[in-house]
Amino acid sequence: MEAAGSTQAPAPAEPSRKELGEIVWQELLAGNYKNAVERVKSEENADYLRNNSLELVPIVAKLLQEDVGPEGELCVEDILVHIASVANPKEVVLVLLEMLEMNHSAAQFRVMLSPLQRVLLRQSSPKNTRAVTFSWVFNTLYSHVAAMELPQGLNLEGKERQLLDMDPLVREASDCLQHLTHFYEGIFSKVVSGELAWGGGKDSRDYLAMFLLQLFHKPLTHLDVYDKSKGETCNALYLSCRCLASMVGQLLYNVFKLFCSITWASHKTILASDTAGDEKNGPEGVNDSEAACGSDGREAQVSQLSLACFFYCVLGQDMAGEWVPQIYSHQYLFLTCLPLVATLLQEKEHIPVHKGLILARVLLNNLARHSLPGDSLEASAHSSFPQLLVRVMTFCDNRELRMLALEVFRSYPCKFDSKGRRKLIQALLLSVKHAGVLGLVIHELKENVASNLNSQKLDPNFSGRNLNQLVRLACTLPEAEQTDLLEWSDCIMPALNLLIFLFVRDRENRTGICAVSQSLQEGYLAQLKTGLDLTKAHYELKMKDLTESSYKEKADKMSVSVGGQILPNLPKDQEKKVVEAAICSLDMMQCVLVRAVQAMEKKM
C-alpha cells in the first residue's frame, strides 16, 4: 500500500523556444560568445535542438546582420555547425537555404557553408544517397555565386589586369570562390574515397564534376585567372581555380572525357564557302546555348562557356596536368576545342575574349606547319573562327587583344596543307570586307605562290585554274570605279604587288597566270585607272579651292554636327596637309598601277 504522502519528482521542464532563443540572443549581443556556444551545446538542450532547429537557426543567424567581427562570425558558425550535427537534416537544410535566399551578404554566405557541408555529409552513405537534397544545395549555392556583380567595361591591358585584384567586386567573388572550393573539397573527398555515392543510376564522380564545372561559367569566365608563369603566383583566385580544375580532373580521371559534351549551336556559316558567300551572317548568328542538346538528344549538363573556360585553364594555363592524357594528337585537340575558342571570342567583355585568344594561340603553337588536312575546314566552328578573329582585330578597343588576334590570325593559315590554305584564302577573300585584313590575306596568297614557284613540281592548288580564281578574287573593287580608293588602299596595293610579282617572277608562265591577263586589264586595272583619275582630280580641285581667298568665306558657312555637337572646322593649313597626303597616296598607287600594267604587257 502506497504511502499517502509520497509524491513523484517532476521531470525537468524542457526549455521553450522563447527561453533558449532569448538566452542565446542576449549572450550573443553581449559578446559572450563562449557562453552562447556552451548553452547551445549543453546536454539539457539536445532534445530541443533535434526538434526545433527551424526556430533557433534564424535567431542565431540574425546576428550576422550586426557588425560583430570575425569572432562573432566564428561563434555563429560554431553554433550552426552543432545544430547541423544533431538536428533533423531535412529541417536544417530547409532553414539554411531559406536564410541564404533571404540575405545575400558575403558573411552569411561564408558562415552557412560549413553547416551545409556538415548536414549533407550526415546524409551520405556508400550506396544510394539521395541526390535531390545535394543538387538542391549545389544549385542554390551556384545561383548565389552567379548572381554576384562583376566589373564590366574595363579596358585593361597586360599588367593592368592585375589591378582587378583590388576591385571590391572581384575581391568579394574571389573570397566567395575560395570558401566554396573548401566546401566542395569535403564533398569531393567523400566521393573519391567511396564513402559517398548517389543512387538513381548516377555516376557519383561525373555527377559532382558537373556541379564543379558550373563555376567555370560564372564567375570564372569573367574573372582574370591568367598567369604568365602558369602557377607561380599567390593570387587566391588563380589558386581556387586550379584547385577546382584539379578536382574535376581527378573525378573524371581524364579531362578529355568532356569532349563528348562540346557542341556548336550555330546553324549558319559566317565564313563564305567556295560556292557562295553568306555575307549577311555575322558573329551574332553564333550563340552559346546554356542547355544545349547533344547529338544523342539528351540535355547537356554543363554550358559551353563552362567547358571553354575549363579547357582554357587546363590547356592555356596548364592546370590539372596530371589528369591530361598525352596520347591525343595536337590536331585532334585543336579541332575539338575550336568551338570552345569561338564561344569565348564571341563574348562582349574583354576577359573572356582574352581567354579565347590565349587558348587559340596555345593550340595553334602546338601544331606543326602544314599538319592540318584541308578537309578539316569542314569541322565545327571553322566557318566562324577566322571571322571572329577579324572582328576582334578591327573592332576591339583594346590594343593588346587586337595584336593578339592578329598574331593568331597570321599563324592560322600556315597550319593547313596546300589544299586547306587554298580553300581558306578563297573563303576569306569572299567573306572579309575590311581592306586591311584583305591585304593580309592577299599577302598570304603571294607567299604561297612564291613558295610554289620555288619548287620543281608546281602544286595545283596555287597554279592553273585555282590560282587564276584566287587572283580574280584578290583583284576586285567593291564598287568598281566609284570605290573609295584611299579607304581601300590597304587592299589595292597588295593586289597590285601580287600582279607585279606574278608577271615578273613567272616569266615562263608555269602557273598559267597569262590566262587572266586580258580580263584583268580590261576589268580591274581599267576600273582602278578610271577611279584614280576621278579621285585625284577631285583632290586637286580641292587643293585649288584651298588656295583661293574665297574658300575661307565658303567654309565658314558650313558646319559638321556629330551627336548634336558642332565640330570646329579644320585650320586651313592642316586641311592642306590632309589633301596633300591624299594626293601623294594616289600618286603612289598610280605608279604601282603603271608598273603592274607594264609587267603584264611584257608578259603578253
Coordinates of C-alpha atoms in Angstrom, one line a residue:
M1 CA 0.0 0.0 0.0
E2 CA 1.4 3.3 -1.1
A3 CA 2.2 5.9 1.4
A4 CA -0.4 8.6 1.2
G5 CA 2.1 11.4 1.4
S6 CA 4.5 10.1 -1.3
T7 CA 4.9 12.3 -4.4
Q8 CA 6.7 11.6 -7.7
A9 CA 9.6 14.0 -8.5
P10 CA 8.6 16.2 -11.5
A11 CA 10.8 15.9 -14.7
P12 CA 12.9 18.9 -15.6
A13 CA 11.0 21.1 -17.9
E14 CA 12.3 21.4 -21.5
P15 CA 13.3 24.9 -22.2
S16 CA 10.9 26.7 -24.5
R17 CA 11.9 28.2 -27.8
K18 CA 11.4 31.6 -26.3
E19 CA 13.6 30.9 -23.3
L20 CA 16.5 29.3 -25.2
G21 CA 16.3 31.7 -28.2
E22 CA 16.2 34.7 -26.0
I23 CA 19.1 33.5 -23.8
V24 CA 21.3 32.7 -26.7
W25 CA 20.4 36.0 -28.4
Q26 CA 21.2 38.1 -25.3
E27 CA 24.5 36.3 -24.8
L28 CA 25.4 36.9 -28.5
L29 CA 24.5 40.6 -28.3
A30 CA 26.5 41.0 -25.1
G31 CA 29.6 39.4 -26.8
N32 CA 29.6 36.4 -24.5
Y33 CA 30.2 34.1 -27.4
K34 CA 31.7 31.3 -25.3
N35 CA 28.6 31.2 -23.0
A36 CA 26.3 31.2 -26.0
V37 CA 28.1 28.2 -27.6
E38 CA 28.1 26.3 -24.3
R39 CA 24.4 27.0 -23.7
V40 CA 23.5 25.5 -27.2
K41 CA 25.8 22.5 -26.8
S42 CA 24.6 21.6 -23.3
E43 CA 23.0 18.2 -22.9
E44 CA 19.8 19.6 -21.4
N45 CA 19.1 21.3 -24.8
A46 CA 19.9 18.3 -27.0
D47 CA 16.2 17.2 -27.4
Y48 CA 15.1 20.7 -28.0
L49 CA 17.7 21.2 -30.8
R50 CA 16.7 18.0 -32.5
N51 CA 13.1 19.1 -32.8
N52 CA 13.3 22.9 -33.1
S53 CA 16.1 23.8 -35.5
L54 CA 13.6 25.7 -37.6
E55 CA 13.1 28.3 -34.8
L56 CA 16.6 28.6 -33.5
V57 CA 18.6 28.9 -36.7
P58 CA 17.1 32.3 -37.8
I59 CA 17.6 33.7 -34.3
V60 CA 21.3 32.8 -34.3
A61 CA 21.8 33.8 -38.0
K62 CA 20.3 37.2 -37.3
L63 CA 23.5 38.2 -35.5
L64 CA 25.3 38.3 -38.9
Q65 CA 23.3 41.4 -39.7
E66 CA 25.2 43.1 -37.0
D67 CA 28.8 44.3 -37.1
V68 CA 30.1 41.5 -34.9
G69 CA 33.5 41.0 -36.4
P70 CA 35.4 37.7 -37.1
E71 CA 34.9 36.4 -33.6
G72 CA 31.2 36.8 -33.7
E73 CA 31.0 35.1 -37.1
L74 CA 33.0 32.2 -35.9
C75 CA 30.7 31.8 -32.9
V76 CA 27.6 31.8 -35.1
E77 CA 29.3 29.3 -37.4
D78 CA 30.2 27.0 -34.4
I79 CA 26.6 27.1 -33.2
L80 CA 25.1 26.4 -36.6
V81 CA 27.6 23.5 -37.2
H82 CA 26.5 22.0 -33.9
I83 CA 22.8 22.3 -34.8
A84 CA 23.5 20.8 -38.2
S85 CA 25.2 17.9 -36.4
V86 CA 22.3 17.0 -34.2
A87 CA 19.0 18.4 -35.6
N88 CA 16.8 16.9 -38.3
P89 CA 18.8 17.1 -41.5
K90 CA 15.9 18.0 -43.8
E91 CA 14.8 20.8 -41.5
V92 CA 18.4 22.2 -41.2
V93 CA 18.8 22.2 -45.0
L94 CA 15.5 23.9 -45.5
V95 CA 16.1 26.7 -43.0
L96 CA 19.8 27.3 -44.0
L97 CA 18.8 27.6 -47.7
E98 CA 16.0 29.9 -46.8
M99 CA 18.3 32.1 -44.8
L100 CA 20.7 32.2 -47.8
E101 CA 17.9 33.3 -50.2
M102 CA 16.7 36.0 -47.8
N103 CA 20.1 37.6 -47.3
H104 CA 22.9 37.6 -49.8
S105 CA 25.6 39.1 -47.7
A106 CA 29.1 37.7 -48.1
A107 CA 29.4 37.0 -44.3
Q108 CA 26.2 35.0 -44.2
F109 CA 27.2 33.0 -47.3
R110 CA 30.6 32.1 -45.8
V111 CA 29.2 31.1 -42.4
M112 CA 26.4 29.0 -43.9
L113 CA 28.8 26.8 -45.9
S114 CA 30.2 24.7 -43.0
P115 CA 26.8 23.9 -41.5
L116 CA 25.5 22.9 -45.0
Q117 CA 28.6 20.7 -45.6
R118 CA 28.1 19.0 -42.2
V119 CA 24.4 18.3 -42.7
L120 CA 25.0 16.9 -46.2
L121 CA 27.8 14.6 -45.1
R122 CA 25.4 13.3 -42.3
Q123 CA 23.2 12.0 -45.1
S124 CA 26.0 10.4 -47.1
S125 CA 26.3 6.7 -47.5
P126 CA 28.4 4.4 -49.7
K127 CA 25.2 3.4 -51.6
N128 CA 22.0 5.1 -52.7
T129 CA 22.4 8.5 -51.1
R130 CA 19.5 10.7 -52.2
A131 CA 20.8 13.1 -54.8
V132 CA 17.8 15.5 -54.6
T133 CA 19.0 17.3 -51.5
F134 CA 22.6 17.6 -52.7
S135 CA 21.5 19.0 -56.1
W136 CA 19.2 21.5 -54.4
V137 CA 22.0 22.8 -52.2
F138 CA 24.6 22.9 -55.0
N139 CA 22.2 24.8 -57.3
T140 CA 21.3 27.3 -54.6
L141 CA 24.9 28.0 -53.9
Y142 CA 25.7 28.4 -57.6
S143 CA 22.7 30.7 -58.0
H144 CA 24.2 32.9 -55.3
V145 CA 27.6 33.0 -57.0
A146 CA 26.2 33.5 -60.5
A147 CA 24.2 36.5 -59.3
M148 CA 27.2 38.3 -57.9
E149 CA 28.0 41.6 -59.6
L150 CA 31.3 41.7 -61.5
P151 CA 33.2 44.7 -63.0
Q152 CA 32.3 45.4 -66.6
G153 CA 33.5 47.6 -69.5
L154 CA 37.1 47.8 -68.2
N155 CA 39.7 48.3 -70.9
L156 CA 42.8 46.9 -69.2
E157 CA 46.0 45.7 -70.9
G158 CA 48.8 43.4 -69.7
K159 CA 49.8 44.0 -66.1
E160 CA 46.9 46.5 -65.7
R161 CA 44.6 43.4 -65.4
Q162 CA 46.3 42.7 -62.0
L163 CA 44.6 45.9 -60.7
L164 CA 41.3 43.9 -60.8
D165 CA 42.5 42.1 -57.7
M166 CA 42.0 45.3 -55.8
D167 CA 38.4 45.8 -57.1
P168 CA 35.9 45.2 -54.2
L169 CA 33.6 43.2 -56.5
V170 CA 36.5 40.9 -57.6
R171 CA 37.7 40.5 -54.1
E172 CA 34.3 39.5 -52.9
A173 CA 33.9 37.0 -55.7
S174 CA 37.4 35.7 -55.0
D175 CA 36.7 35.2 -51.3
C176 CA 33.4 33.5 -52.2
L177 CA 35.0 31.1 -54.6
Q178 CA 37.7 30.3 -52.0
H179 CA 35.2 29.3 -49.4
L180 CA 33.0 27.5 -51.9
T181 CA 36.1 25.5 -53.0
H182 CA 36.7 24.5 -49.4
F183 CA 33.1 23.5 -49.1
Y184 CA 33.3 21.2 -52.2
E185 CA 36.6 19.7 -51.0
G186 CA 34.8 18.0 -48.2
I187 CA 32.2 16.5 -50.5
F188 CA 34.9 15.6 -53.1
S189 CA 37.0 13.7 -50.6
K190 CA 34.0 11.5 -49.6
V191 CA 33.1 10.8 -53.2
V192 CA 36.7 9.9 -54.1
S193 CA 37.1 7.6 -51.1
G194 CA 33.8 5.9 -51.9
E195 CA 32.1 7.0 -48.7
L196 CA 29.5 9.0 -50.7
A197 CA 27.7 7.6 -53.7
W198 CA 24.4 8.8 -55.1
G199 CA 21.7 6.4 -56.2
G200 CA 19.4 6.6 -59.1
G201 CA 21.9 5.1 -61.6
K202 CA 24.1 8.2 -61.3
D203 CA 27.9 8.1 -61.7
S204 CA 28.8 9.9 -58.5
R205 CA 32.1 11.2 -59.9
D206 CA 30.6 12.6 -63.0
Y207 CA 27.6 14.0 -61.1
L208 CA 29.8 16.1 -58.8
A209 CA 32.1 17.1 -61.6
M210 CA 29.2 18.7 -63.5
F211 CA 28.4 20.9 -60.5
L212 CA 32.0 21.9 -60.1
L213 CA 32.1 22.8 -63.8
Q214 CA 29.2 25.2 -63.3
L215 CA 31.6 27.6 -61.5
F216 CA 33.7 27.9 -64.6
H217 CA 30.8 29.6 -66.4
K218 CA 30.2 32.4 -64.0
P219 CA 32.1 33.9 -62.3
L220 CA 35.4 32.4 -63.6
T221 CA 34.8 33.1 -67.3
H222 CA 34.5 36.8 -66.5
L223 CA 37.4 36.9 -64.0
D224 CA 41.1 37.2 -64.8
V225 CA 42.9 33.9 -63.9
Y226 CA 45.7 34.5 -66.4
D227 CA 49.2 34.0 -65.0
K228 CA 52.2 34.3 -67.4
S229 CA 54.3 32.0 -65.3
K230 CA 51.4 29.5 -65.1
G231 CA 51.2 28.7 -61.5
E232 CA 53.9 30.7 -59.8
T233 CA 51.5 33.1 -58.1
C234 CA 49.9 33.8 -54.8
N235 CA 46.7 35.0 -56.4
A236 CA 43.8 33.5 -54.4
L237 CA 41.5 33.4 -57.4
Y238 CA 44.0 31.6 -59.5
L239 CA 44.7 29.1 -56.7
S240 CA 41.0 28.4 -56.2
C241 CA 40.5 27.9 -59.9
R242 CA 43.5 25.5 -60.1
C243 CA 42.0 23.5 -57.1
L244 CA 38.6 23.3 -58.8
A245 CA 40.2 22.2 -62.1
S246 CA 42.3 19.5 -60.3
M247 CA 39.2 18.2 -58.5
V248 CA 37.3 17.9 -61.8
G249 CA 40.3 16.1 -63.4
Q250 CA 40.6 13.6 -60.5
L251 CA 36.8 12.9 -60.6
L252 CA 36.9 12.2 -64.3
Y253 CA 40.4 10.6 -64.4
N254 CA 40.7 12.1 -68.0
V255 CA 39.6 15.7 -68.6
F256 CA 39.1 14.9 -72.3
K257 CA 36.1 12.9 -71.4
L258 CA 34.3 16.2 -71.5
F259 CA 34.9 16.4 -75.3
C260 CA 31.7 14.5 -75.8
S261 CA 29.8 17.4 -74.3
I262 CA 31.1 20.0 -76.7
T263 CA 28.5 21.2 -79.2
W264 CA 28.4 24.0 -81.7
A265 CA 24.9 25.7 -81.8
S266 CA 25.5 27.8 -84.9
H267 CA 23.4 26.7 -87.9
K268 CA 24.7 29.5 -90.1
T269 CA 28.0 29.9 -91.8
I270 CA 29.8 33.1 -91.1
L271 CA 32.7 32.4 -93.4
A272 CA 31.9 32.2 -97.2
S273 CA 32.3 28.8 -98.8
D274 CA 33.8 28.0 -102.1
T275 CA 30.4 28.1 -103.9
A276 CA 28.6 31.0 -102.2
G277 CA 29.3 33.6 -99.6
D278 CA 26.8 34.2 -96.8
E279 CA 27.7 37.8 -96.2
K280 CA 24.7 38.7 -94.1
N281 CA 25.5 36.3 -91.4
G282 CA 27.6 37.9 -88.6
P283 CA 29.2 36.7 -85.4
E284 CA 25.9 37.4 -83.7
G285 CA 24.5 34.4 -85.6
V286 CA 26.5 32.2 -83.2
N287 CA 25.0 31.6 -79.8
D288 CA 26.0 29.6 -76.8
S289 CA 23.2 27.5 -75.5
E290 CA 23.5 27.1 -71.8
A291 CA 21.3 24.0 -72.0
A292 CA 22.2 22.8 -75.5
C293 CA 21.1 19.4 -76.6
G294 CA 23.8 16.9 -77.6
S295 CA 23.8 14.7 -80.6
D296 CA 22.2 11.9 -78.7
G297 CA 19.2 14.1 -77.8
R298 CA 19.9 14.3 -74.1
E299 CA 20.1 17.7 -72.3
A300 CA 23.6 18.8 -71.7
Q301 CA 24.5 19.2 -68.0
V302 CA 27.1 22.0 -68.5
S303 CA 27.2 25.1 -70.6
Q304 CA 29.6 25.5 -73.5
L305 CA 31.0 28.6 -71.8
S306 CA 31.9 26.5 -68.7
L307 CA 33.7 24.0 -70.9
A308 CA 35.5 26.8 -72.7
C309 CA 36.8 28.4 -69.5
F310 CA 37.7 25.0 -68.1
F311 CA 39.8 24.0 -71.1
Y312 CA 41.4 27.4 -71.1
C313 CA 42.6 26.7 -67.6
V314 CA 43.7 23.2 -68.4
L315 CA 45.4 23.8 -71.8
G316 CA 46.1 27.5 -71.6
Q317 CA 47.2 27.7 -68.0
D318 CA 48.5 24.1 -67.5
M319 CA 46.1 23.3 -64.6
A320 CA 45.2 19.7 -63.7
G321 CA 48.2 18.5 -65.7
E322 CA 48.3 15.1 -64.0
W323 CA 44.8 14.3 -65.4
V324 CA 45.6 15.4 -69.0
P325 CA 46.5 12.3 -71.2
Q326 CA 49.4 12.8 -73.6
I327 CA 48.2 10.3 -76.3
Y328 CA 46.0 12.7 -78.2
S329 CA 47.3 14.4 -81.3
H330 CA 47.5 18.2 -81.4
Q331 CA 45.4 18.2 -84.5
Y332 CA 42.6 16.4 -82.7
L333 CA 42.8 18.7 -79.7
F334 CA 42.7 21.9 -81.9
L335 CA 39.8 20.7 -84.0
T336 CA 37.8 19.6 -81.0
C337 CA 38.4 22.7 -78.9
L338 CA 37.8 25.1 -81.8
P339 CA 34.0 25.5 -80.9
L340 CA 35.1 26.5 -77.4
V341 CA 37.5 29.1 -78.7
A342 CA 34.8 30.6 -80.8
T343 CA 32.4 30.6 -77.8
L344 CA 34.8 32.7 -75.9
L345 CA 35.6 35.0 -78.8
Q346 CA 32.0 36.0 -79.3
E347 CA 31.7 37.3 -75.7
K348 CA 31.4 41.1 -75.4
E349 CA 33.7 41.5 -72.3
H350 CA 37.5 41.6 -72.8
I351 CA 38.4 39.0 -70.3
P352 CA 36.5 36.1 -72.0
V353 CA 37.9 37.2 -75.4
H354 CA 41.4 37.2 -73.9
K355 CA 40.9 33.7 -72.7
G356 CA 39.7 32.6 -76.2
L357 CA 42.8 34.2 -77.8
I358 CA 45.2 32.6 -75.3
L359 CA 43.6 29.2 -75.8
A360 CA 43.7 29.5 -79.6
R361 CA 47.4 30.6 -79.5
V362 CA 48.4 27.6 -77.3
L363 CA 46.5 25.2 -79.6
L364 CA 48.0 26.6 -82.8
N365 CA 51.5 26.8 -81.4
N366 CA 51.4 23.1 -80.7
L367 CA 50.6 22.3 -84.3
A368 CA 53.3 21.7 -86.9
R369 CA 53.3 23.6 -90.2
H370 CA 51.0 22.2 -92.8
S371 CA 49.8 19.4 -90.5
L372 CA 46.0 20.0 -90.8
P373 CA 44.4 18.4 -93.8
G374 CA 42.2 20.6 -96.0
D375 CA 39.1 18.5 -95.1
S376 CA 39.4 19.6 -91.5
L377 CA 37.9 23.0 -92.6
E378 CA 34.6 21.3 -92.5
A379 CA 34.9 20.8 -88.7
S380 CA 32.6 22.7 -86.3
A381 CA 33.3 26.4 -85.9
H382 CA 35.9 26.6 -88.6
S383 CA 33.4 28.7 -90.6
S384 CA 33.3 31.2 -87.8
F385 CA 36.7 31.2 -86.2
P386 CA 38.5 33.5 -88.7
Q387 CA 35.7 36.0 -88.8
L388 CA 35.6 36.2 -85.1
L389 CA 39.3 36.9 -85.1
V390 CA 38.7 39.6 -87.7
R391 CA 36.1 41.2 -85.5
V392 CA 38.5 41.4 -82.6
M393 CA 41.3 42.7 -84.9
T394 CA 39.2 45.5 -86.3
F395 CA 36.6 46.5 -83.7
C396 CA 38.0 45.8 -80.3
D397 CA 39.1 48.9 -78.4
N398 CA 41.8 47.0 -76.5
R399 CA 45.2 47.2 -78.3
E400 CA 46.6 44.1 -76.6
L401 CA 43.6 42.0 -77.8
R402 CA 43.9 43.4 -81.3
M403 CA 47.6 42.5 -81.5
L404 CA 47.0 39.0 -80.0
A405 CA 44.2 38.4 -82.5
L406 CA 46.5 39.5 -85.3
E407 CA 49.2 37.1 -84.1
V408 CA 46.7 34.2 -84.1
F409 CA 45.2 35.2 -87.5
R410 CA 48.7 35.2 -89.1
S411 CA 49.7 31.8 -87.7
Y412 CA 46.4 30.2 -88.6
P413 CA 46.6 29.5 -92.4
C414 CA 50.1 28.0 -92.3
K415 CA 48.9 25.1 -90.2
F416 CA 46.9 23.7 -93.2
D417 CA 48.2 21.7 -96.1
S418 CA 48.1 23.4 -99.6
K419 CA 44.5 22.4 -100.2
G420 CA 43.4 23.8 -96.9
R421 CA 45.3 27.0 -97.4
R422 CA 43.8 27.5 -100.8
K423 CA 40.3 26.9 -99.5
L424 CA 40.8 29.2 -96.5
I425 CA 42.3 32.0 -98.6
Q426 CA 39.4 31.7 -101.1
A427 CA 36.8 31.8 -98.4
L428 CA 38.4 34.8 -96.7
L429 CA 38.6 36.7 -100.0
L430 CA 34.9 36.1 -100.5
S431 CA 33.7 37.0 -97.0
V432 CA 36.1 39.6 -95.4
K433 CA 35.1 43.2 -96.1
H434 CA 37.9 45.0 -94.3
A435 CA 40.6 46.4 -96.6
G436 CA 43.5 45.9 -94.1
V437 CA 42.5 42.3 -93.4
L438 CA 42.1 41.6 -97.1
G439 CA 45.6 43.0 -97.6
L440 CA 46.9 40.4 -95.1
V441 CA 45.1 37.6 -97.0
I442 CA 46.5 38.7 -100.3
H443 CA 50.0 38.8 -98.8
E444 CA 49.4 35.2 -97.6
L445 CA 48.4 34.3 -101.1
K446 CA 51.6 35.9 -102.5
E447 CA 53.8 33.9 -100.0
N448 CA 52.1 30.7 -101.0
V449 CA 52.6 31.4 -104.7
A450 CA 56.3 32.3 -104.2
S451 CA 56.8 29.1 -102.3
N452 CA 55.1 27.1 -105.1
L453 CA 57.3 28.7 -107.7
N454 CA 60.4 27.7 -105.8
S455 CA 59.5 24.1 -106.0
Q456 CA 60.3 21.9 -109.0
K457 CA 56.8 20.5 -109.3
L458 CA 54.0 23.0 -109.0
D459 CA 51.2 22.5 -106.6
P460 CA 47.9 22.6 -108.4
N461 CA 46.3 24.5 -105.5
F462 CA 48.3 27.6 -106.3
S463 CA 48.7 27.3 -110.0
G464 CA 46.5 26.9 -113.1
R465 CA 42.7 27.5 -112.7
N466 CA 42.9 27.6 -108.9
L467 CA 45.4 30.4 -108.9
N468 CA 43.6 32.3 -111.6
Q469 CA 40.4 32.2 -109.5
L470 CA 42.2 33.4 -106.4
V471 CA 43.8 36.3 -108.3
R472 CA 40.4 37.4 -109.7
L473 CA 39.0 37.4 -106.2
A474 CA 42.0 39.4 -104.9
C475 CA 41.8 41.9 -107.7
T476 CA 38.3 43.2 -107.1
L477 CA 36.9 46.7 -106.4
P478 CA 33.7 46.6 -104.3
E479 CA 32.1 49.5 -106.2
A480 CA 34.2 49.5 -109.4
E481 CA 35.3 53.0 -110.4
Q482 CA 33.3 54.6 -107.6
T483 CA 35.2 52.8 -104.8
D484 CA 36.9 55.0 -102.2
L485 CA 40.4 54.2 -103.2
L486 CA 42.0 55.8 -100.1
E487 CA 39.9 53.7 -97.8
W488 CA 40.7 50.5 -99.8
S489 CA 44.4 51.3 -100.4
D490 CA 45.5 48.7 -97.9
C491 CA 43.9 46.1 -100.2
I492 CA 44.7 47.6 -103.6
M493 CA 48.5 48.0 -103.0
P494 CA 49.0 44.3 -102.0
A495 CA 46.8 43.2 -105.0
L496 CA 49.0 45.3 -107.4
N497 CA 52.2 44.0 -105.8
L498 CA 50.8 40.4 -106.3
L499 CA 50.3 41.0 -110.0
I500 CA 53.7 42.6 -110.4
F501 CA 55.3 39.6 -108.6
L502 CA 53.4 37.0 -110.7
F503 CA 54.2 38.5 -114.1
V504 CA 57.8 39.3 -113.3
R505 CA 58.7 36.1 -111.4
D506 CA 56.8 33.6 -113.6
R507 CA 58.4 34.5 -116.9
E508 CA 57.8 31.0 -118.3
N509 CA 54.0 31.1 -117.4
R510 CA 54.4 27.9 -115.3
T511 CA 51.4 28.9 -113.2
G512 CA 49.2 29.8 -116.2
I513 CA 48.7 33.4 -114.9
C514 CA 48.6 34.7 -118.5
A515 CA 45.1 33.3 -118.9
V516 CA 43.7 36.1 -116.8
S517 CA 45.9 38.9 -118.0
Q518 CA 43.5 40.3 -120.6
S519 CA 40.5 40.2 -118.3
L520 CA 42.4 41.9 -115.5
Q521 CA 43.5 44.7 -117.8
E522 CA 40.0 45.3 -119.2
G523 CA 38.4 44.9 -115.8
Y524 CA 40.2 45.5 -112.5
L525 CA 43.1 47.6 -113.9
A526 CA 40.8 49.7 -116.1
Q527 CA 38.4 50.4 -113.3
L528 CA 41.3 51.3 -111.0
K529 CA 42.8 53.7 -113.5
T530 CA 39.5 55.4 -114.0
G531 CA 38.9 55.6 -110.3
L532 CA 42.4 57.1 -109.7
D533 CA 41.8 59.8 -112.4
L534 CA 38.5 60.8 -110.8
T535 CA 39.7 60.7 -107.2
K536 CA 42.9 62.6 -108.0
A537 CA 41.0 65.2 -110.0
H538 CA 38.7 65.7 -107.0
Y539 CA 41.5 66.3 -104.6
E540 CA 43.4 68.6 -107.0
L541 CA 40.3 70.7 -107.3
K542 CA 40.0 70.7 -103.5
M543 CA 43.6 71.9 -103.3
K544 CA 42.9 74.6 -105.8
D545 CA 39.9 75.8 -103.7
L546 CA 42.1 75.9 -100.6
T547 CA 44.5 78.3 -102.3
E548 CA 41.7 80.7 -103.3
S549 CA 40.9 83.5 -100.9
S550 CA 37.1 83.0 -101.3
Y551 CA 37.3 79.5 -99.9
K552 CA 37.6 80.7 -96.4
E553 CA 34.3 82.5 -96.6
K554 CA 32.6 79.4 -98.1
A555 CA 34.0 77.2 -95.4
D556 CA 32.7 79.4 -92.6
K557 CA 29.2 78.9 -93.8
M558 CA 29.5 75.1 -93.5
S559 CA 29.4 73.1 -90.3
V560 CA 29.6 69.5 -89.2
S561 CA 27.4 68.1 -86.4
V562 CA 28.1 64.9 -84.6
G563 CA 25.9 63.8 -81.8
G564 CA 24.3 67.3 -81.6
Q565 CA 27.7 68.9 -81.2
I566 CA 29.1 71.3 -83.8
L567 CA 32.6 70.3 -84.7
P568 CA 35.1 73.1 -85.5
N569 CA 36.4 73.4 -89.0
L570 CA 40.0 72.3 -89.7
P571 CA 42.5 75.1 -89.9
K572 CA 43.4 75.9 -93.5
D573 CA 47.0 74.8 -93.2
Q574 CA 46.0 71.5 -91.6
E575 CA 43.4 70.8 -94.3
K576 CA 46.0 71.5 -96.9
K577 CA 48.3 68.8 -95.4
V578 CA 45.4 66.3 -95.4
V579 CA 44.7 66.9 -99.1
E580 CA 48.4 66.8 -100.0
A581 CA 48.8 63.4 -98.2
A582 CA 45.8 62.1 -100.1
I583 CA 47.2 63.2 -103.5
C584 CA 50.6 61.7 -102.5
S585 CA 48.9 58.3 -101.7
L586 CA 47.1 58.4 -105.0
D587 CA 50.3 59.2 -106.9
M588 CA 52.0 56.2 -105.3
M589 CA 49.1 54.0 -106.2
Q590 CA 49.2 55.3 -109.8
C591 CA 52.9 54.5 -110.0
V592 CA 52.4 50.9 -108.8
L593 CA 49.5 50.6 -111.3
V594 CA 51.7 51.6 -114.2
R595 CA 54.3 49.1 -113.1
A596 CA 51.7 46.3 -113.0
V597 CA 50.4 47.2 -116.5
Q598 CA 54.0 47.2 -117.8
A599 CA 54.7 43.8 -116.3
M600 CA 51.6 42.3 -117.8
E601 CA 52.3 43.8 -121.3
K602 CA 55.8 42.5 -121.3
K603 CA 54.4 39.1 -120.4
M604 CA 51.9 39.2 -123.1

